[in-house]
PDB file of C-alpha atoms in Angstrom:
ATOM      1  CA  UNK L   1      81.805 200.260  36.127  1.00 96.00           C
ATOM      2  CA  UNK L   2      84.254 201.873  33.612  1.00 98.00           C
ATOM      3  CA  UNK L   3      82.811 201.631  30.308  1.00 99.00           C
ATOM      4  CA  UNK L   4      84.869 202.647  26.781  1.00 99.00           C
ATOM      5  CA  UNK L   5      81.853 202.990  23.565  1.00 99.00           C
ATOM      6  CA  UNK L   6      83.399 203.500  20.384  1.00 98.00           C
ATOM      7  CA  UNK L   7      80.959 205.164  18.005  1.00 97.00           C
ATOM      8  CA  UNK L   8      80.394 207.481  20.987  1.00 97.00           C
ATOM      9  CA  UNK L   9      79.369 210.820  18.961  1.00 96.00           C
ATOM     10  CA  UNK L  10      77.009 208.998  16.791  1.00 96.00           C
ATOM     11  CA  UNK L  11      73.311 208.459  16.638  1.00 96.00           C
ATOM     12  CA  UNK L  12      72.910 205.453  18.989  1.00 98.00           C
ATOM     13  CA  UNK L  13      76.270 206.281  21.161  1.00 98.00           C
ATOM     14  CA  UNK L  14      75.223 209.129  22.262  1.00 98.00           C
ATOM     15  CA  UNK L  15      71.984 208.070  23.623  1.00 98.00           C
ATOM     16  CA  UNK L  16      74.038 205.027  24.938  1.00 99.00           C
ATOM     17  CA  UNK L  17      76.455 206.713  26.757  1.00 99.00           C
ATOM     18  CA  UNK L  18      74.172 209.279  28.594  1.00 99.00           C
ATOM     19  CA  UNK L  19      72.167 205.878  29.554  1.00 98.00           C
ATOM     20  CA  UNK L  20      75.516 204.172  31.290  1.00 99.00           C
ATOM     21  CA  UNK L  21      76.053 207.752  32.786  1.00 99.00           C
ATOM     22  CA  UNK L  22      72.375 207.452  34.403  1.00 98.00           C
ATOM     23  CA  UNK L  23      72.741 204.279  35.409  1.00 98.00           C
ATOM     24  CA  UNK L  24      75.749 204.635  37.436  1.00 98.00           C
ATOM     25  CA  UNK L  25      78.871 203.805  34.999  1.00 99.00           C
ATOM     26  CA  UNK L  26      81.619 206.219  33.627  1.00 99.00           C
ATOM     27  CA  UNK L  27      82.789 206.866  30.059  1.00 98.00           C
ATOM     28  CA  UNK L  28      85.149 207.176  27.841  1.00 98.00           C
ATOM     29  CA  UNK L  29      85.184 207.566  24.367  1.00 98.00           C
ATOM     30  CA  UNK L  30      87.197 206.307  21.484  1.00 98.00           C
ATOM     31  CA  UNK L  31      88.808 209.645  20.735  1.00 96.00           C
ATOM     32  CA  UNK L  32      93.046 210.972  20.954  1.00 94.00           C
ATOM     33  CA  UNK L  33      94.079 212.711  23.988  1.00 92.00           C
ATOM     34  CA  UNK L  34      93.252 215.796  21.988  1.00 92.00           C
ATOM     35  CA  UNK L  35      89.755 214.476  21.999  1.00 92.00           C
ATOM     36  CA  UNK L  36      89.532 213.625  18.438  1.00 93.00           C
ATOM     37  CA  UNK L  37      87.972 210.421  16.996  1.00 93.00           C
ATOM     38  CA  UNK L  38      90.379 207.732  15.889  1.00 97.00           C
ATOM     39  CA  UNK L  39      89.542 205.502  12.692  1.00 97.00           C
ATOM     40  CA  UNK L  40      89.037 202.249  13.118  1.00 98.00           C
ATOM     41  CA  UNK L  41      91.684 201.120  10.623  1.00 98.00           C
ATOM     42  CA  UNK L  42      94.166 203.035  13.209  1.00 98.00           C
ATOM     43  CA  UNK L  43      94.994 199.824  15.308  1.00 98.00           C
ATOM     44  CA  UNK L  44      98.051 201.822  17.582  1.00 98.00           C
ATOM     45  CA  UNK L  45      95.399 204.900  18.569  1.00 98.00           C
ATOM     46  CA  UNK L  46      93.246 202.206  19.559  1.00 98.00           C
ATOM     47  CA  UNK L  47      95.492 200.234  21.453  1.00 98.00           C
ATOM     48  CA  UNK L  48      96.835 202.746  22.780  1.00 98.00           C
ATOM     49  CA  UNK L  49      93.337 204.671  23.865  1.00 98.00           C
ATOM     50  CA  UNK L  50      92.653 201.765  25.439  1.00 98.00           C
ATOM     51  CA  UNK L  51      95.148 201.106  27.318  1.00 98.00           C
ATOM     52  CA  UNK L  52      95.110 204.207  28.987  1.00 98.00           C
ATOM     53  CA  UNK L  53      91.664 204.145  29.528  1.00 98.00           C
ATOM     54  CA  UNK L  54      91.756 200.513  31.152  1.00 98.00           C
ATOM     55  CA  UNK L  55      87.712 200.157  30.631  1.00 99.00           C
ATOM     56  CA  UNK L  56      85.901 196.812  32.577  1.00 99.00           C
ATOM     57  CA  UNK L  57      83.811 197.054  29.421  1.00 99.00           C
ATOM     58  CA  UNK L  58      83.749 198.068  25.512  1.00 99.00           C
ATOM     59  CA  UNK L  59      80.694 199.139  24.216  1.00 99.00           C
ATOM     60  CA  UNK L  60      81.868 198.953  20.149  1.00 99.00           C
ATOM     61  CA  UNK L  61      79.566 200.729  18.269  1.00 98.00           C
ATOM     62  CA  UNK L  62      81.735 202.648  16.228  1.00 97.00           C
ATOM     63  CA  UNK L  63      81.815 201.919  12.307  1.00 95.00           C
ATOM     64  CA  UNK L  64      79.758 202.082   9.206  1.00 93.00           C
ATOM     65  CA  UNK L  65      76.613 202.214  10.367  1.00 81.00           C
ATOM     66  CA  UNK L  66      73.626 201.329   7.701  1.00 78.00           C
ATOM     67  CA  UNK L  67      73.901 199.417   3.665  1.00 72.00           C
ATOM     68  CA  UNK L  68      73.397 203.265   3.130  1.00 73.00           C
ATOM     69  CA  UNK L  69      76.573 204.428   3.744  1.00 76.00           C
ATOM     70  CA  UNK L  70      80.051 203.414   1.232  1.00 72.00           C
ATOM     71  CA  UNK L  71      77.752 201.207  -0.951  1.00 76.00           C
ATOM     72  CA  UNK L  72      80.487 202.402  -3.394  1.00 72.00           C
ATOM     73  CA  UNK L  73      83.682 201.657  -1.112  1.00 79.00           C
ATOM     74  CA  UNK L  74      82.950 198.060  -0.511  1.00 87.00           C
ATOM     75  CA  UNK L  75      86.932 197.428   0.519  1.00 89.00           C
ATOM     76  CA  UNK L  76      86.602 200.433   2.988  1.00 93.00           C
ATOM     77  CA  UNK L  77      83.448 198.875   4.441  1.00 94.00           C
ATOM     78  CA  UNK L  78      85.301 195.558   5.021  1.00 94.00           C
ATOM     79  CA  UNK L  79      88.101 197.228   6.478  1.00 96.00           C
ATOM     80  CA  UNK L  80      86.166 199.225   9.015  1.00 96.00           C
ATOM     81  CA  UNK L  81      83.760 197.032  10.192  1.00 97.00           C
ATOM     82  CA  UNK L  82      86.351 194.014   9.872  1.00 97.00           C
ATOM     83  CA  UNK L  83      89.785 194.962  10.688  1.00 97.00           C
ATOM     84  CA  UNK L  84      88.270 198.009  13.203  1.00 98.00           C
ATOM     85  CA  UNK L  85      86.880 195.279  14.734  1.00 98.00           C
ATOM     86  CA  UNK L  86      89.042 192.913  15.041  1.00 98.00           C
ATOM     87  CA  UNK L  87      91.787 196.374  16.627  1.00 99.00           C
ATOM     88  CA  UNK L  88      89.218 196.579  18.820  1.00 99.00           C
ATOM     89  CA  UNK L  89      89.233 193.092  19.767  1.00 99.00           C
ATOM     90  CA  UNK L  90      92.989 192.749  20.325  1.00 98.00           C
ATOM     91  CA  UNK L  91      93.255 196.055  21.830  1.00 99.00           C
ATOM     92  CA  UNK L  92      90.873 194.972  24.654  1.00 99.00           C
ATOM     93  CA  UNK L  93      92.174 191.873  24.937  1.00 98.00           C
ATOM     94  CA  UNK L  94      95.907 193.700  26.002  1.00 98.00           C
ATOM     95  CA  UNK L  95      94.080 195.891  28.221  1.00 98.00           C
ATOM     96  CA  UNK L  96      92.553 192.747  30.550  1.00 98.00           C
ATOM     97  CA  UNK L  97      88.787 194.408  29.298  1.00 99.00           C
ATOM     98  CA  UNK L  98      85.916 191.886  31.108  1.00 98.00           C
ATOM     99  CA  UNK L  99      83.555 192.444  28.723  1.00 99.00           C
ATOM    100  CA  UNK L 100      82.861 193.379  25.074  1.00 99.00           C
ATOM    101  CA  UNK L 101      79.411 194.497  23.660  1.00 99.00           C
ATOM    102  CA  UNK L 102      79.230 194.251  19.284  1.00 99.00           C
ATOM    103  CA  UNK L 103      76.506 196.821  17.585  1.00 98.00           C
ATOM    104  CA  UNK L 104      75.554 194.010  15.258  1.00 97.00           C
ATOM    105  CA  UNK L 105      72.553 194.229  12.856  1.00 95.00           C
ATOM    106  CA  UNK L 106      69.509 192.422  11.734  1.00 94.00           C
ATOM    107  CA  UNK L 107      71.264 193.130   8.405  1.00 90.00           C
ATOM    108  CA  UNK L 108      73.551 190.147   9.041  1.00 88.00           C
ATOM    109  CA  UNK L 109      70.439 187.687   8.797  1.00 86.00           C
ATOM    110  CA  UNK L 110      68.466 189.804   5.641  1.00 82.00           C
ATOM    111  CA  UNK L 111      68.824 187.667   2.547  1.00 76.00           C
ATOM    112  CA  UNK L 112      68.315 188.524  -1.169  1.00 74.00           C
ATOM    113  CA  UNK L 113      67.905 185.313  -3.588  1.00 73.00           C
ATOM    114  CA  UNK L 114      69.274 183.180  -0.693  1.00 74.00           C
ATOM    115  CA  UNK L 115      72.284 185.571  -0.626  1.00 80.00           C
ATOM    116  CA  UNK L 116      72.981 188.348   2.102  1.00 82.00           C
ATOM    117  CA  UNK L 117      71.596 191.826   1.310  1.00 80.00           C
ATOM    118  CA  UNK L 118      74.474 193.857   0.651  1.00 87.00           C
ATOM    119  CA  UNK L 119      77.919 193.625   1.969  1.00 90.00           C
ATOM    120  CA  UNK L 120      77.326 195.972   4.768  1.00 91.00           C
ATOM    121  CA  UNK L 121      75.610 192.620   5.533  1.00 91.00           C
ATOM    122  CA  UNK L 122      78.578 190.559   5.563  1.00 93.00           C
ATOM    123  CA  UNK L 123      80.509 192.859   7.288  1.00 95.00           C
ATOM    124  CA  UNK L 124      78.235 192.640  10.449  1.00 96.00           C
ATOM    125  CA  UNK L 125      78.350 188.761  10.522  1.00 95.00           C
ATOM    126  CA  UNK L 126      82.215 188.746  10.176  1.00 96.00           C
ATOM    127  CA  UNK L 127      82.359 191.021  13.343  1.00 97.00           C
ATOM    128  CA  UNK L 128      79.820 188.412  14.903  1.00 97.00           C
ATOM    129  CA  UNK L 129      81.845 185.668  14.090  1.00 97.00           C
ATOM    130  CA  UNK L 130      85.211 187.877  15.525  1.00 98.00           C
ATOM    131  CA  UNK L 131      83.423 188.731  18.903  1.00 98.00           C
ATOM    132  CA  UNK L 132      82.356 185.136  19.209  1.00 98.00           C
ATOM    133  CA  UNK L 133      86.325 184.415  18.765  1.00 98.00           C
ATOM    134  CA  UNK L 134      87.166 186.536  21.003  1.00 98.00           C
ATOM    135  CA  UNK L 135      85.202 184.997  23.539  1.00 97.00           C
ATOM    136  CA  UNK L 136      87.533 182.850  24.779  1.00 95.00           C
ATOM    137  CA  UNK L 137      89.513 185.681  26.846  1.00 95.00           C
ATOM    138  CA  UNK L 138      86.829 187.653  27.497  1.00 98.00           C
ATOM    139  CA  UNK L 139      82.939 188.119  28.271  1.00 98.00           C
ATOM    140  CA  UNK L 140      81.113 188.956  24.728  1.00 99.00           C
ATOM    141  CA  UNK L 141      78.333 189.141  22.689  1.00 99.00           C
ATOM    142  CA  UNK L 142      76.786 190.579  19.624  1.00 98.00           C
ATOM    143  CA  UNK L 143      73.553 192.708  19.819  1.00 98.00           C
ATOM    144  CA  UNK L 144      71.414 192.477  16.277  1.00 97.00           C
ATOM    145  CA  UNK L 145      69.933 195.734  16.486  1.00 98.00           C
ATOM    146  CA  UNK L 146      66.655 196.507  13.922  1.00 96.00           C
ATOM    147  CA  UNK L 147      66.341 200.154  11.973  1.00 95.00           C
ATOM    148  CA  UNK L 148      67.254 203.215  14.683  1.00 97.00           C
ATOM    149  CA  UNK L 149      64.599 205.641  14.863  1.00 98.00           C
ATOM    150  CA  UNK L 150      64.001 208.483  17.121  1.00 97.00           C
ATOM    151  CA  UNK L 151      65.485 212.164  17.481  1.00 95.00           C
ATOM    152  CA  UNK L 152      69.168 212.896  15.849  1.00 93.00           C
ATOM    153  CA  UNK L 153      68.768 210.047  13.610  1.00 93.00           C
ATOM    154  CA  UNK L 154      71.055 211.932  10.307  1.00 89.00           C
ATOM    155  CA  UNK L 155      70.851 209.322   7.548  1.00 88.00           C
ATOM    156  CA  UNK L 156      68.004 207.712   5.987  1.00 87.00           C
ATOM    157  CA  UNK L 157      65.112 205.963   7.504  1.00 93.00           C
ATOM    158  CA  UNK L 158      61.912 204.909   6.247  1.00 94.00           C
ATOM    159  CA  UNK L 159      59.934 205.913   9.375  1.00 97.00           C
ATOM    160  CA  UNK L 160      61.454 209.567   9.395  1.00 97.00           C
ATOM    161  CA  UNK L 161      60.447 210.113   5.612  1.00 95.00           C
ATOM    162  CA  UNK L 162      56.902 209.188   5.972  1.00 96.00           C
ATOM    163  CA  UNK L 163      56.639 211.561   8.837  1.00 97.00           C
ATOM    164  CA  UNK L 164      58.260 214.170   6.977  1.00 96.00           C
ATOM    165  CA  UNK L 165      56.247 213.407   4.272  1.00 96.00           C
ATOM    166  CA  UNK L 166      52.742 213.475   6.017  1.00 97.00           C
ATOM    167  CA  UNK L 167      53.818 216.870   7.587  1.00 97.00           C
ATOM    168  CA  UNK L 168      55.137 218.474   4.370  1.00 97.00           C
ATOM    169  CA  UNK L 169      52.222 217.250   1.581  1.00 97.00           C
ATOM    170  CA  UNK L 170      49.103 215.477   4.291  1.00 97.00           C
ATOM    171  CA  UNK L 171      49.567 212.307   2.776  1.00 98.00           C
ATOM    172  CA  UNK L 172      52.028 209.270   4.085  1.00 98.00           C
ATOM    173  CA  UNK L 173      52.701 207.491   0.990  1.00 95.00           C
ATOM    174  CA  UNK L 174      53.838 203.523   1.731  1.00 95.00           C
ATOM    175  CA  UNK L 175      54.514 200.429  -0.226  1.00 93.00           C
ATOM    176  CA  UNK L 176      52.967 196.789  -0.013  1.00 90.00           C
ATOM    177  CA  UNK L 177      55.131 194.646   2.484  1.00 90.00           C
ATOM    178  CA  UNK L 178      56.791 194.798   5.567  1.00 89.00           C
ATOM    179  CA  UNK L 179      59.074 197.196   7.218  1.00 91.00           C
ATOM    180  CA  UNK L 180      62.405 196.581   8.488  1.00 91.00           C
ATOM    181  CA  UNK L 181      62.475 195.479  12.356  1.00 94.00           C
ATOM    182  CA  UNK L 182      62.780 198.299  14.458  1.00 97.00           C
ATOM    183  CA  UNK L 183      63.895 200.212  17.743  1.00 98.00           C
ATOM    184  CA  UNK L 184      63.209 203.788  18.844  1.00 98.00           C
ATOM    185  CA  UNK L 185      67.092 204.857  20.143  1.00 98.00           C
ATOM    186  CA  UNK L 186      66.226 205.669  23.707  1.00 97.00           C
ATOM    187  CA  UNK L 187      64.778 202.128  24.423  1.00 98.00           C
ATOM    188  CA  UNK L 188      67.772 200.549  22.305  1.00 98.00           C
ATOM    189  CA  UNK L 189      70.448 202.713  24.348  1.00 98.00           C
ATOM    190  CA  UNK L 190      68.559 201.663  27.742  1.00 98.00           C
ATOM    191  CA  UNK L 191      68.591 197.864  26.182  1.00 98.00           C
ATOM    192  CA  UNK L 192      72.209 198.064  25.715  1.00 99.00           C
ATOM    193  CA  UNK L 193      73.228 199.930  28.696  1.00 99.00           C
ATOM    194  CA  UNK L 194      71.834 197.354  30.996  1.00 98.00           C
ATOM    195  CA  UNK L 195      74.437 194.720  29.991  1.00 99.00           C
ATOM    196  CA  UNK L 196      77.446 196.620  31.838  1.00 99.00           C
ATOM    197  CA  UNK L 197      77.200 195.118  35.123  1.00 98.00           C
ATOM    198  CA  UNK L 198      74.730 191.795  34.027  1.00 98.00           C
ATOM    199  CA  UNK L 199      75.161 189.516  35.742  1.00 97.00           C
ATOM    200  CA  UNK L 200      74.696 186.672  32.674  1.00 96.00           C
ATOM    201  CA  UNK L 201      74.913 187.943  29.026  1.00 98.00           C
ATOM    202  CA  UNK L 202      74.031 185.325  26.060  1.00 98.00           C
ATOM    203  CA  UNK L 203      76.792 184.832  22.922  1.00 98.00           C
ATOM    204  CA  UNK L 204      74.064 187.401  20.964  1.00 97.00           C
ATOM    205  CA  UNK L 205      70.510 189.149  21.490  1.00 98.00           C
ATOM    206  CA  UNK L 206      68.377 191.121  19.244  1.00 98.00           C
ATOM    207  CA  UNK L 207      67.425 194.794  20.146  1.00 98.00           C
ATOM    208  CA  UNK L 208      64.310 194.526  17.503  1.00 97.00           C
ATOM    209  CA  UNK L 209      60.886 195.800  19.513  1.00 97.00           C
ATOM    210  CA  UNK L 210      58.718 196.588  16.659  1.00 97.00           C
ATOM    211  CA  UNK L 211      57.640 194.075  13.431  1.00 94.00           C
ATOM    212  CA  UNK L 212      54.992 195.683  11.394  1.00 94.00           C
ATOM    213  CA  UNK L 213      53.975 196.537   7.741  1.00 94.00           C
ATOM    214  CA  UNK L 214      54.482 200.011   5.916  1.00 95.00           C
ATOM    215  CA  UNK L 215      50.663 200.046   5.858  1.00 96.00           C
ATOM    216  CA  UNK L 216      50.232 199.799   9.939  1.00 97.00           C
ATOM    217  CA  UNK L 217      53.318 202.362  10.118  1.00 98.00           C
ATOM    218  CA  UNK L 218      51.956 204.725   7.803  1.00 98.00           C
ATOM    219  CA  UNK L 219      48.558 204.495   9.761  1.00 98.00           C
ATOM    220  CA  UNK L 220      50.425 205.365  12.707  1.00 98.00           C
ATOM    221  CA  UNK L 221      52.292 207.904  11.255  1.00 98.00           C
ATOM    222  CA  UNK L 222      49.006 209.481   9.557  1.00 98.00           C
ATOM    223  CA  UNK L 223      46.571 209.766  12.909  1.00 98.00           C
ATOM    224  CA  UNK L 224      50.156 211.367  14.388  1.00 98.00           C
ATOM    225  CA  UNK L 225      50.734 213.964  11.934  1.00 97.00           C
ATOM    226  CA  UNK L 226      46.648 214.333  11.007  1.00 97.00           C
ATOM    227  CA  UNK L 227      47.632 212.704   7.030  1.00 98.00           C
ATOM    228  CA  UNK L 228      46.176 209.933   5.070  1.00 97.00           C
ATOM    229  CA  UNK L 229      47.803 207.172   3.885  1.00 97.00           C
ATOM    230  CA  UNK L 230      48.162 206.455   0.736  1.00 96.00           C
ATOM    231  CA  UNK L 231      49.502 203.077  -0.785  1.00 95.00           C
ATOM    232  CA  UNK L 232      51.617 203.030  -3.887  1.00 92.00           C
ATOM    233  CA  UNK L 233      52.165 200.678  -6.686  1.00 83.00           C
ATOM    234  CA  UNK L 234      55.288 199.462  -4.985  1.00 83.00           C
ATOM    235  CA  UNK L 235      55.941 196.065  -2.842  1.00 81.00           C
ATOM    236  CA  UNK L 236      59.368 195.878  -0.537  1.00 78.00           C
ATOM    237  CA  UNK L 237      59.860 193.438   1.922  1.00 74.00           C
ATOM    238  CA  UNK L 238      62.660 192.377   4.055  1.00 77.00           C
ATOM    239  CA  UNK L 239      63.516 188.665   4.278  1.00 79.00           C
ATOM    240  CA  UNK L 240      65.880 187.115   6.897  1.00 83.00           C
ATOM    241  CA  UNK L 241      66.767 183.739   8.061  1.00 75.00           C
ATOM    242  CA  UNK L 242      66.084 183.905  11.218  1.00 82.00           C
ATOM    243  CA  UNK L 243      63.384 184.993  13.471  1.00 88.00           C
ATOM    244  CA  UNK L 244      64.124 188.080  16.535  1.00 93.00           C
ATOM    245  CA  UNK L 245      62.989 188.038  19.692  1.00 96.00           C
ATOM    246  CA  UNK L 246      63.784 191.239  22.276  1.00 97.00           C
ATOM    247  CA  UNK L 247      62.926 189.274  25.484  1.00 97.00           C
ATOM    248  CA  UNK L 248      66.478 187.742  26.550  1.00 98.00           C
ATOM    249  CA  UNK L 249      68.282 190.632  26.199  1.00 98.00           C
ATOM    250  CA  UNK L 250      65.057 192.692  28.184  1.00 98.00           C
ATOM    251  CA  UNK L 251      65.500 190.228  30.798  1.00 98.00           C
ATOM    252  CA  UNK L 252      68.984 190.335  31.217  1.00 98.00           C
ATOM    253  CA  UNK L 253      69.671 193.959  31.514  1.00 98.00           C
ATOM    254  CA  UNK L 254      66.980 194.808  33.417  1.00 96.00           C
ATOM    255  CA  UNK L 255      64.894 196.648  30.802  1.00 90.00           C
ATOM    256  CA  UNK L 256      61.713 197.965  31.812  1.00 87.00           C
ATOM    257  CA  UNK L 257      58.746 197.845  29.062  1.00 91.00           C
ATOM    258  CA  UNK L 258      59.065 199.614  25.986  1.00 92.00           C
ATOM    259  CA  UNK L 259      56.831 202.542  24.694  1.00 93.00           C
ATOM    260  CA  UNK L 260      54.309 201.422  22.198  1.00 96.00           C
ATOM    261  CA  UNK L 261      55.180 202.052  18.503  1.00 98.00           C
ATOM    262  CA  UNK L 262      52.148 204.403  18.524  1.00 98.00           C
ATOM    263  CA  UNK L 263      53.841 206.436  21.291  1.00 98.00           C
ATOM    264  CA  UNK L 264      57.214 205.846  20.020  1.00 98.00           C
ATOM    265  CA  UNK L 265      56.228 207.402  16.617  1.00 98.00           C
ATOM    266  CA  UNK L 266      53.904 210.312  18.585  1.00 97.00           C
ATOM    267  CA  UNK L 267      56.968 211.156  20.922  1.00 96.00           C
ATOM    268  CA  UNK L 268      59.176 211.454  17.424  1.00 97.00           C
ATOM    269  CA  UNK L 269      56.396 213.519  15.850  1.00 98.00           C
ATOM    270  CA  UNK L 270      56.537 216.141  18.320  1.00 96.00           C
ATOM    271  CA  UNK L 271      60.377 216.716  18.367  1.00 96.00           C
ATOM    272  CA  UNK L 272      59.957 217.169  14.837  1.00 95.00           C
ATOM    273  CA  UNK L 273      57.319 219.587  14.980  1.00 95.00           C
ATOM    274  CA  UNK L 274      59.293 221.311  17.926  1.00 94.00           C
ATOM    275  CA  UNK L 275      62.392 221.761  15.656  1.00 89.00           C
ATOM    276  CA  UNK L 276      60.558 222.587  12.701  1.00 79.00           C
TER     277      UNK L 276
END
């Protein structure tokens, strides 16, 4: 199977596209012929990317990737994770792509006061609602994937502090409440990977393997790194309207179990120790 991922340099493409390459597929990125990225907001590179690359499926990850990131740009965020979207979209739809996979977010479902989290937010569940559009020319659906963690991870994560935290000081300071749903990157890529050549996929899944409080991660985190935890006067909790569940979207690609969160965090521990 030909496969196209946009987003293929980043944290989670990367790791995605070496998973199609092991499980059979080829790749192609969403780069120039010079082999440079193209900007989502660039609708003719896209089109014309992929059209010459003719992929059976798009993999679109590509975009702004966490609430983190432009907080200060909201028209830029709209525009990329919008309008890119919606180039991708139209692109693959003049190419005759099969199938289209959307990098969507637990984000999309967080609410605030009743009122989505921040507009990276709202930018996730207008590319859910284009994808779903979409659907009738093509095979598609929308992935809500939790917080990232694992090796290569660049911007911020709550997970990655307290281990750097518990390695630099001994203690693994945490907050009252609970964590953001997660996924370590290699199970996520192996998650999404699996959907290439499936023989069913659902209108969405979530990619969320891991629910649990800052206390149990810091706990974790502290026997890894030998640390205490320590709690602080602080309280931060997530709040969505829906509830996840990993088990469609393990069934239908074929996933095998994932690691535990303790080994999950040990295995992360140790590449940080390595590259320290």
């Amino acid at each position: 199977m030909h496969c196209l991922v946009t987003g293929h340099k980043g944290f989670l493409g990367r790791r995605l596209s070496a998973a199609l390459i092991d499980f059979g597929h080829s790749v192609t990125g969403l780069d120039t012929p010079a082999g440079q990225p193209i900007d989502l907001r660039d609708a003719p590179a896209i089109t014309d990317c992929i059209m010459a690359a003719r992929p059976e499926v798009i993999f679109h990850l590509g975009g702004v990737s966490g609430p983190m990131l432009l907080n200060d740009a909201p028209g830029q965020v709209l525009a990329i994770n919008g309008h890119g979207t919606l180039n991708v979209i139209e692109a693959a739809g003049r190419a005759g792509v099969r199938r289209l996979i959307f990098a969507s977010s637990v984000a999309a479902h967080q609410r605030v006061g009743g009122r989505p989290g921040s507009l990276y937010a709202v930018s996730k569940t207008l590319g859910e609602q284009l994808v779903a559009w979409a659907g009738s020319t093509m095979e598609t659906t929308s992935i809500r994937i939790g917080s990232v963690f694992g090796p290569g991870r660049a911007t911020a994560n709550p997970l990655h502090q307290m281990i750097a935290e518990g390695l630099a000081t001994g203690v693994v300071p945490y907050p009252a409440g609970n964590m953001e749903p997660s996924i370590e990157v290699g199970d996520c890529a192996r998650l999404f990977a699996g959907l290439a050549d499936a023989a069913r996929m659902a209108p969405h899944y979530d990619a969320v393997r891991y629910c649990v409080s800052y206390r149990a991660a810091a706990e974790t985190i502290s026997a890894a790194v030998g640390a205490q935890a320590h709690p602080t006067a602080l309280e931060e909790s997530f709040l969505y309207d829906t509830t996840f569940d990993v088990e469609p979207l393990a069934r239908d690609s074929g996933s095998g179990p994932p690691p535990s969160f303790s080994d999950a965090i040990g295995q992360l521990v140790q590449t940080v120790r390595e590259a320290a």
